Short mmCIF file of C-alpha atoms in Angstrom, two decimals:
data_model
loop_
_atom_site.label_atom_id
_atom_site.label_comp_id
_atom_site.label_asym_id
_atom_site.label_seq_id
_atom_site.Cartn_x
_atom_site.Cartn_y
_atom_site.Cartn_z
CA MET A 11 -14.62 2.38 98.47
CA THR A 12 -14.82 3.59 95.39
CA LYS A 13 -12.55 6.68 94.63
CA LYS A 14 -14.18 9.98 93.89
CA THR A 15 -13.79 11.38 90.55
CA VAL A 16 -16.80 12.73 89.87
CA SER A 17 -18.32 16.53 89.51
CA CYS A 18 -21.92 16.69 89.01
CA VAL A 19 -23.61 19.58 87.56
CA ILE A 20 -26.90 20.61 88.02
CA PRO A 21 -28.38 23.76 86.95
CA THR A 22 -32.13 24.91 88.64
CA TYR A 23 -34.38 27.29 88.36
CA ASN A 24 -37.63 27.53 90.26
CA ARG A 25 -38.10 24.18 91.30
CA CYS A 26 -38.31 23.92 95.48
CA PRO A 27 -41.51 25.55 96.28
CA ARG A 28 -41.99 23.26 99.56
CA ILE A 29 -39.79 24.58 102.65
CA ASP A 30 -41.86 22.59 104.70
CA ASP A 31 -40.51 19.30 103.51
CA ILE A 32 -37.70 19.31 101.18
CA LYS A 33 -38.36 15.99 100.34
CA TYR A 34 -41.18 17.20 97.53
CA ASN A 35 -39.26 19.31 95.41
CA PRO A 36 -36.86 18.02 92.59
CA PRO A 37 -33.92 18.79 93.75
CA TRP A 38 -33.61 16.71 96.87
CA TRP A 39 -35.00 13.57 94.33
CA ALA A 40 -31.46 14.50 92.06
CA SER A 41 -29.49 14.79 94.70
CA PHE A 42 -30.29 11.74 97.03
CA SER A 43 -30.00 9.64 94.01
CA LEU A 44 -27.04 11.10 92.87
CA SER A 45 -25.09 10.42 96.98
CA LYS A 46 -26.03 6.85 95.82
CA GLN A 47 -23.40 6.96 93.78
CA GLU A 48 -19.97 6.01 95.21
CA ASN A 49 -18.17 7.46 92.55
CA VAL A 50 -19.56 11.46 92.95
CA GLY A 51 -17.86 13.35 94.67
CA GLU A 52 -20.28 16.79 94.80
CA ILE A 53 -23.01 17.83 93.50
CA ILE A 54 -22.60 21.56 91.73
CA PHE A 55 -25.97 23.00 91.96
CA VAL A 56 -26.10 26.80 89.59
CA ASP A 57 -29.32 28.41 90.73
CA ASP A 58 -30.27 30.53 87.34
CA GLY A 59 -32.34 33.28 89.03
CA SER A 60 -35.33 31.56 91.03
CA GLU A 61 -37.18 33.42 92.84
CA ASP A 62 -38.37 30.62 95.70
CA TYR A 63 -37.01 28.64 98.20
CA THR A 64 -34.20 27.34 95.97
CA GLU A 65 -31.43 28.08 98.53
CA GLN A 66 -32.90 27.60 101.68
CA VAL A 67 -33.77 23.68 100.37
CA ILE A 68 -30.32 23.60 98.47
CA GLU A 69 -28.30 25.03 102.29
CA LYS A 70 -30.97 22.09 103.57
CA ILE A 71 -29.72 19.51 101.39
CA ARG A 72 -25.86 19.81 102.57
CA LYS A 73 -26.08 19.41 105.38
CA LYS A 74 -28.08 16.37 104.96
CA LEU A 75 -26.16 14.63 102.41
CA PRO A 76 -22.76 12.81 103.18
CA VAL A 77 -21.41 14.48 99.61
CA ASP A 78 -20.12 18.02 99.73
CA VAL A 79 -23.39 20.20 97.34
CA VAL A 80 -21.81 23.61 96.42
CA TYR A 81 -24.91 26.15 95.62
CA LEU A 82 -24.19 28.91 93.10
CA LYS A 83 -26.76 31.35 92.38
CA ASN A 84 -27.11 33.88 89.32
CA GLU A 85 -27.74 36.92 90.04
CA LYS A 86 -30.51 36.63 86.55
CA ASN A 87 -31.57 33.90 83.84
CA ILE A 88 -29.35 33.28 82.27
CA GLY A 89 -30.16 29.92 80.66
CA LEU A 90 -29.02 26.38 80.41
CA PRO A 91 -25.88 26.29 78.56
CA ALA A 92 -24.12 29.51 80.56
CA SER A 93 -25.06 27.89 84.34
CA ARG A 94 -23.76 24.93 83.01
CA ASN A 95 -20.77 26.39 82.05
CA MET A 96 -20.53 27.92 85.66
CA GLY A 97 -20.71 24.70 87.06
CA VAL A 98 -17.85 23.32 85.72
CA LYS A 99 -16.03 26.43 85.66
CA SER A 100 -15.78 25.54 89.64
CA SER A 101 -15.80 22.03 89.88
CA LYS A 102 -12.19 19.87 91.80
CA TYR A 103 -12.92 16.41 89.80
CA ASP A 104 -12.44 15.56 85.91
CA LYS A 105 -15.15 14.36 85.55
CA ILE A 106 -18.15 15.92 84.74
CA TRP A 107 -21.89 14.55 84.89
CA PHE A 108 -24.58 16.71 83.48
CA MET A 109 -28.25 16.19 84.66
CA ASP A 110 -31.87 17.91 85.31
CA ASP A 111 -33.19 18.82 88.58
CA ASP A 112 -36.05 16.86 87.69
CA CYS A 113 -33.99 13.41 87.18
CA VAL A 114 -33.87 10.16 89.88
CA ILE A 115 -31.31 7.69 88.94
CA VAL A 116 -32.89 4.62 89.69
CA SER A 117 -30.59 2.57 90.93
CA ASP A 118 -27.04 2.84 93.18
CA ASP A 119 -24.76 1.58 90.52
CA VAL A 120 -25.98 3.42 87.55
CA ILE A 121 -22.88 6.34 86.98
CA PRO A 122 -20.02 3.39 88.35
CA LYS A 123 -21.07 1.29 85.71
CA VAL A 124 -21.14 4.43 82.66
CA GLU A 125 -17.29 5.87 84.10
CA TYR A 126 -16.26 2.26 83.91
CA ALA A 127 -16.98 1.09 80.43
CA PHE A 128 -15.78 5.32 79.74
CA GLU A 129 -12.82 3.95 81.11
CA LEU A 130 -12.31 1.24 79.62
CA LEU A 131 -12.64 2.35 76.11
CA LYS A 132 -10.19 4.83 76.82
CA SER A 133 -7.79 2.20 77.81
CA LYS A 134 -7.90 0.99 74.74
CA GLY A 135 -7.23 4.20 72.43
CA VAL A 136 -10.68 5.86 71.97
CA ASP A 137 -10.32 9.39 72.68
CA VAL A 138 -14.23 9.14 74.36
CA GLY A 139 -14.88 12.72 75.34
CA SER A 140 -19.10 11.96 76.72
CA MET A 141 -21.24 8.73 77.57
CA SER A 142 -24.32 8.53 78.46
CA LEU A 143 -27.10 6.25 79.22
CA PRO A 144 -30.56 4.79 78.63
CA VAL A 145 -32.89 8.19 80.21
CA SER A 146 -36.39 7.24 80.42
CA GLY A 147 -39.66 10.18 81.02
CA ASN A 148 -42.01 7.87 80.71
CA SER A 149 -41.38 4.03 81.20
CA LEU A 150 -38.35 2.54 82.45
CA GLU A 151 -38.83 -0.09 79.56
CA SER A 152 -36.57 -0.32 76.56
CA GLU A 153 -37.78 0.42 72.83
CA ILE A 154 -36.21 -2.01 70.41
CA ILE A 155 -34.88 0.06 66.91
CA SER A 156 -31.90 0.11 64.47
CA GLY A 157 -28.65 1.65 65.56
CA ALA A 158 -29.24 3.95 62.75
CA GLU A 159 -31.93 5.90 64.40
CA ILE A 160 -30.20 6.55 68.20
CA GLY A 161 -28.82 9.45 68.74
CA LYS A 162 -27.57 10.67 64.93
CA VAL A 163 -29.45 12.38 61.75
CA GLY A 164 -30.79 10.23 59.96
CA ARG A 165 -29.72 11.09 56.50
CA GLU A 166 -32.63 10.15 54.58
CA THR A 167 -35.38 11.45 56.33
CA GLY A 168 -33.69 14.58 58.78
CA ILE A 169 -34.89 13.44 61.75
CA MET A 170 -32.40 13.56 64.35
CA TYR A 171 -33.00 10.19 66.51
CA ALA A 172 -32.86 10.42 70.32
CA CYS A 173 -31.04 7.91 72.57
CA ASN A 174 -34.29 8.28 75.15
CA SER A 175 -34.01 3.95 76.02
CA LYS A 176 -33.69 2.59 73.01
CA PHE A 177 -31.83 -0.50 72.31
CA PRO A 178 -29.51 -0.98 69.10
CA GLU A 179 -32.05 -4.23 67.24
CA GLU A 180 -28.25 -5.24 65.91
CA TYR A 181 -27.00 -6.21 69.47
CA LEU A 182 -29.85 -8.66 70.53
CA GLU A 183 -28.40 -10.86 66.87
CA ASN A 184 -25.65 -12.29 69.34
CA LEU A 185 -26.42 -9.99 72.66
CA LYS A 186 -23.71 -12.35 74.13
CA ALA A 187 -21.16 -11.16 71.76
CA ASN A 188 -22.32 -7.48 72.45
CA TYR A 189 -20.86 -7.39 75.36
CA LEU A 190 -18.00 -4.65 76.89
CA ASP A 191 -17.87 -6.85 80.27
CA PHE A 192 -20.08 -9.50 80.79
CA ASP A 193 -19.41 -9.85 85.22
CA LYS A 194 -20.37 -6.76 85.18
CA GLY A 195 -23.50 -6.42 82.28
CA ILE A 196 -22.15 -3.84 80.67
CA LEU A 197 -22.49 -3.91 76.78
CA ASN A 198 -20.57 -2.01 74.35
CA PRO A 199 -21.31 1.34 73.99
CA LEU A 200 -22.87 2.33 70.55
CA LYS A 201 -20.85 5.03 68.76
CA VAL A 202 -23.21 8.31 68.54
CA GLU A 203 -23.59 11.45 67.21
CA PHE A 204 -25.30 13.41 70.22
CA SER A 205 -27.28 12.19 73.36
CA HIS A 206 -30.04 14.01 75.41
CA ALA A 207 -29.21 16.30 78.68
CA VAL A 208 -27.84 13.36 80.46
CA PHE A 209 -24.19 12.40 80.26
CA LEU A 210 -20.91 11.80 81.78
CA CYS A 211 -17.84 14.53 79.86
CA ASP A 212 -14.17 14.22 80.25
CA LYS A 213 -13.61 17.34 81.23
CA SER A 214 -10.40 18.04 79.00
CA ALA A 215 -12.45 17.53 76.08
CA PHE A 216 -15.00 19.96 77.55
CA ASN A 217 -12.65 22.44 78.16
CA ASP A 218 -10.69 21.95 74.69
CA VAL A 219 -14.84 23.34 72.91
CA GLY A 220 -14.90 26.11 75.27
CA GLY A 221 -17.90 24.58 77.59
CA PHE A 222 -21.67 25.30 76.00
CA SER A 223 -22.11 27.54 73.28
CA GLY A 224 -24.14 30.62 73.94
CA LEU A 225 -27.53 30.90 72.32
CA SER A 226 -28.69 33.92 70.34
CA TRP A 227 -32.17 32.50 70.44
CA ARG A 228 -34.32 31.05 73.83
CA ASN A 229 -34.05 27.74 72.98
CA PHE A 230 -34.97 24.26 74.46
CA HIS A 231 -33.47 21.28 71.99
CA THR A 232 -30.88 21.47 70.95
CA GLU A 233 -28.58 22.54 73.05
CA GLU A 234 -26.85 19.15 73.99
CA SER A 235 -26.85 18.68 70.97
CA GLN A 236 -24.64 20.78 69.78
CA PHE A 237 -22.71 20.90 72.26
CA LEU A 238 -21.98 17.18 71.85
CA ILE A 239 -21.46 17.44 67.80
CA ASN A 240 -18.77 19.96 68.61
CA LEU A 241 -16.91 17.02 70.90
CA ASN A 242 -17.14 14.84 67.81
CA LYS A 243 -15.81 17.77 65.70
CA LYS A 244 -12.40 18.19 67.83
CA GLY A 245 -11.92 15.04 67.74
CA HIS A 246 -13.92 13.21 71.40
CA GLU A 247 -16.11 10.63 70.34
CA THR A 248 -19.48 10.20 72.03
CA PHE A 249 -21.38 7.36 72.74
CA TYR A 250 -24.63 5.81 74.21
CA LEU A 251 -24.57 2.75 76.71
CA PRO A 252 -27.40 0.78 76.08
CA SER A 253 -29.18 -1.33 78.48
CA LEU A 254 -32.36 -3.83 78.71
CA ASP A 255 -31.62 -3.36 82.71
CA LYS A 256 -34.77 -1.50 84.01
CA ASP A 257 -32.21 -0.74 87.07
CA PHE A 258 -29.81 0.90 84.31
CA ARG A 259 -31.01 3.95 83.87
CA VAL A 260 -32.07 7.62 84.76
CA PHE A 261 -36.03 9.05 85.20
CA HIS A 262 -36.82 12.18 84.07
CA CYS A 263 -40.04 12.69 85.94
CA ARG A 264 -40.39 16.62 83.54
CA TYR A 265 -41.96 18.20 86.61
CA GLY A 266 -44.50 20.67 85.59
CA ASP A 267 -45.97 19.25 82.51
CA PRO A 268 -49.01 17.46 83.29
CA SER A 269 -49.39 16.25 79.16
CA PHE A 270 -46.96 13.89 80.12
CA LYS A 271 -47.89 9.67 80.57
CA ARG A 272 -45.73 8.75 83.30
CA ILE A 273 -45.56 4.91 84.51
CA PRO A 274 -45.46 4.23 87.57
CA TYR A 275 -42.80 1.74 89.38
CA ASN A 276 -41.39 0.04 92.32
CA PHE A 277 -38.77 2.39 93.96
CA SER A 278 -39.14 5.12 95.90
CA VAL A 279 -36.57 7.95 96.91
CA ASP A 280 -35.96 8.45 100.68
CA GLY A 281 -39.21 6.70 101.71
CA ILE A 282 -40.85 8.72 99.22
CA SER A 283 -42.59 6.24 96.82
CA PHE A 284 -42.09 6.71 92.66
CA ASN A 285 -45.44 7.27 92.46
CA GLN A 286 -46.21 10.32 94.72
CA ILE A 287 -43.04 12.03 92.66
CA LEU A 288 -44.29 11.63 89.89
CA LYS A 289 -47.96 12.77 91.32
CA GLU A 290 -46.06 16.30 91.67
CA SER A 291 -43.98 15.96 88.60
CA ALA A 292 -47.49 16.16 87.09
CA VAL A 293 -48.86 19.06 88.49
CA LYS A 294 -48.33 21.96 86.24
CA ARG A 295 -46.24 24.23 87.05
CA GLU A 296 -44.99 27.68 85.18
CA ASN A 297 -42.12 29.91 85.20
CA THR A 298 -40.43 26.75 86.43
CA GLY A 299 -37.22 24.93 84.98
CA CYS A 300 -37.81 24.70 81.11
CA ARG A 301 -41.12 24.26 81.19
CA ILE A 302 -42.95 26.40 78.39
CA SER A 303 -46.27 26.37 76.58
CA THR A 304 -46.35 23.46 73.92
CA GLU A 305 -46.95 26.62 70.89
CA GLU A 306 -43.57 28.40 72.21
CA TYR A 307 -41.53 24.17 72.96
CA LEU A 308 -42.97 23.60 68.36
CA HIS A 309 -41.11 26.68 67.82
CA SER A 310 -38.49 26.11 69.13
CA HIS A 311 -38.05 21.90 68.03
CA ILE A 312 -38.80 23.62 64.38
CA LEU A 313 -36.34 26.65 64.46
CA SER A 314 -33.59 24.65 66.72
CA GLU A 315 -33.50 21.41 63.96
CA MET A 316 -33.30 23.35 61.24
CA VAL A 317 -30.28 25.55 62.89
CA LEU A 318 -28.85 22.75 63.82
CA THR A 319 -29.21 20.34 61.04
CA PHE A 320 -27.67 23.60 58.17
CA SER A 321 -25.24 24.66 60.36
CA PHE A 322 -23.68 21.12 60.93
CA TYR A 323 -24.46 19.21 58.28
CA ASP A 324 -25.81 20.51 55.21
CA LYS A 325 -28.79 22.32 53.54
CA GLY A 326 -30.07 18.28 52.02
CA ILE A 327 -29.46 17.39 55.76
CA GLY A 328 -31.46 20.46 56.75
CA ILE A 329 -34.22 20.53 54.41
CA LYS A 330 -34.97 17.05 54.57
CA ASN A 331 -35.63 17.60 57.96
CA LEU A 332 -37.91 20.51 57.67
CA LYS A 333 -39.72 18.47 55.18
CA SER A 334 -40.17 15.30 57.30
CA LYS A 335 -41.45 17.69 60.27
CA PHE A 336 -43.81 19.69 58.06
CA LYS A 337 -45.71 16.51 56.45
CA ASN A 338 -46.18 15.07 60.50
CA ILE A 339 -47.73 18.27 61.32
CA SER A 340 -50.07 18.44 58.34
CA GLU A 341 -51.18 14.34 58.50
CA GLY A 342 -51.40 15.34 62.32
CA LYS A 343 -48.74 13.46 63.82
CA PHE A 344 -46.79 16.20 65.61
CA PHE A 345 -49.06 18.48 68.61
CA PRO A 346 -52.60 18.23 66.72
CA GLU A 347 -53.86 19.93 69.41
CA ILE A 348 -51.68 22.91 68.10
CA LYS A 349 -54.39 24.56 65.97
CA LYS A 350 -52.24 27.16 64.96
CA ASN A 351 -49.39 23.94 64.37
CA ILE A 352 -48.74 25.52 60.91
CA GLU A 353 -48.92 29.12 61.15
CA ILE A 354 -46.57 28.14 63.87
CA PHE A 355 -44.33 26.14 61.54
CA GLN A 356 -43.97 29.25 58.80
CA ASP A 357 -42.33 31.30 61.38
CA ALA A 358 -39.55 29.92 62.62
CA ILE A 359 -38.85 28.77 59.18
CA ARG A 360 -38.23 32.62 58.82
CA GLU A 361 -36.28 33.25 61.43
CA GLY A 362 -34.44 30.30 61.44
CA ILE A 363 -33.34 31.90 57.91
CA GLY A 364 -32.68 35.25 59.35
CA LEU A 365 -30.57 33.65 61.59
CA LEU A 366 -28.65 31.23 59.41
CA GLU A 367 -27.88 34.16 56.93
CA LYS A 368 -26.34 36.18 59.47
CA ASP A 369 -23.70 33.08 59.28
CA ASN A 370 -23.90 33.32 55.99
CA LEU A 371 -24.52 29.42 56.41
CA ILE A 372 -27.91 29.74 53.15
CA ASP A 373 -27.40 30.86 49.80
CA ASN A 374 -30.65 32.90 47.96
CA LYS A 375 -31.86 29.73 46.21
CA THR A 376 -32.03 27.87 49.81
CA LYS A 377 -33.37 30.69 50.54
CA ARG A 378 -36.55 31.36 48.05
CA TYR A 379 -37.04 27.68 48.19
CA LEU A 380 -37.71 27.43 52.20
CA LEU A 381 -40.16 30.66 51.46
CA SER A 382 -41.62 29.85 48.31
CA GLU A 383 -42.51 26.19 49.98
CA TYR A 384 -42.92 27.25 54.20
CA SER A 385 -44.40 31.10 53.78
#
């Protein structure tokens, strides 16, 4: 039997509307799929001030699953960074698996494989701080793309390139040579600058950087990226474990977001078909998880990437990021359904300038340039 080595930390907020049948609540999907991973020793739910049936549902989950389930609750909504820090503080294992409460792990050996790759790199002298894997929000298929556009900021564009379920096209040139362990079907992890909200993290490295940073604005976009960049700055490297295997995935159901395109697949979670789960997730729900209006998301997206690129890279990269975003918005390639998208962009720029000024991260010349270009 595989040794228990991983604590899972999952913040949750108003994700349990059903007390009659807990199988239709996202925390059940997440925890049930986690309980199938042999190296998972505990699941820590941090209830960020929910007002629904979360406490009762988690108690039922605790009684049903063959894994330790811990329930913590904040008296008020304090956000993802602080909630995750609280979960890690109460964890008892040396590795932390971070995941959203509306994510489903597609097969039973996903986290063991990630941990295997994690430990194999460490045995070779690599200071591994974190490792992520393909996370899908609409399709389990792989997107073949240059490795330079996976988990990195483009130096020519300033764009933050996500990992999602991308696969480095360079690996296809000699796929067999790019295996870390051919028998286990594990490819070489790709070194990245940041990834998404689903990743395995070394707890000592987490503590070394002080966990997730408190943010001075309502942010739903880059808190994980900032944390992982801080890991890298401390010498704890961040990796993405690519795969063409559709079973080696975490599916992010995006519960409460009806605008997201979803493609059903033939697997189930505790007898509930994946298609049923997607139908539940596609119902519009407000005041749940991190679901916010499209307008607020656009504002947060512009603001948070502006602050991140200026803070962790340089003003040149920050300016390129804004130019790329503004070009895409102007050409209708970025949230074209929002009528006031230009106004939202300009408002985010002004707020971002104020935040950067507080930390002396922007000079007057750059400030004047940004205001002249985008005000």
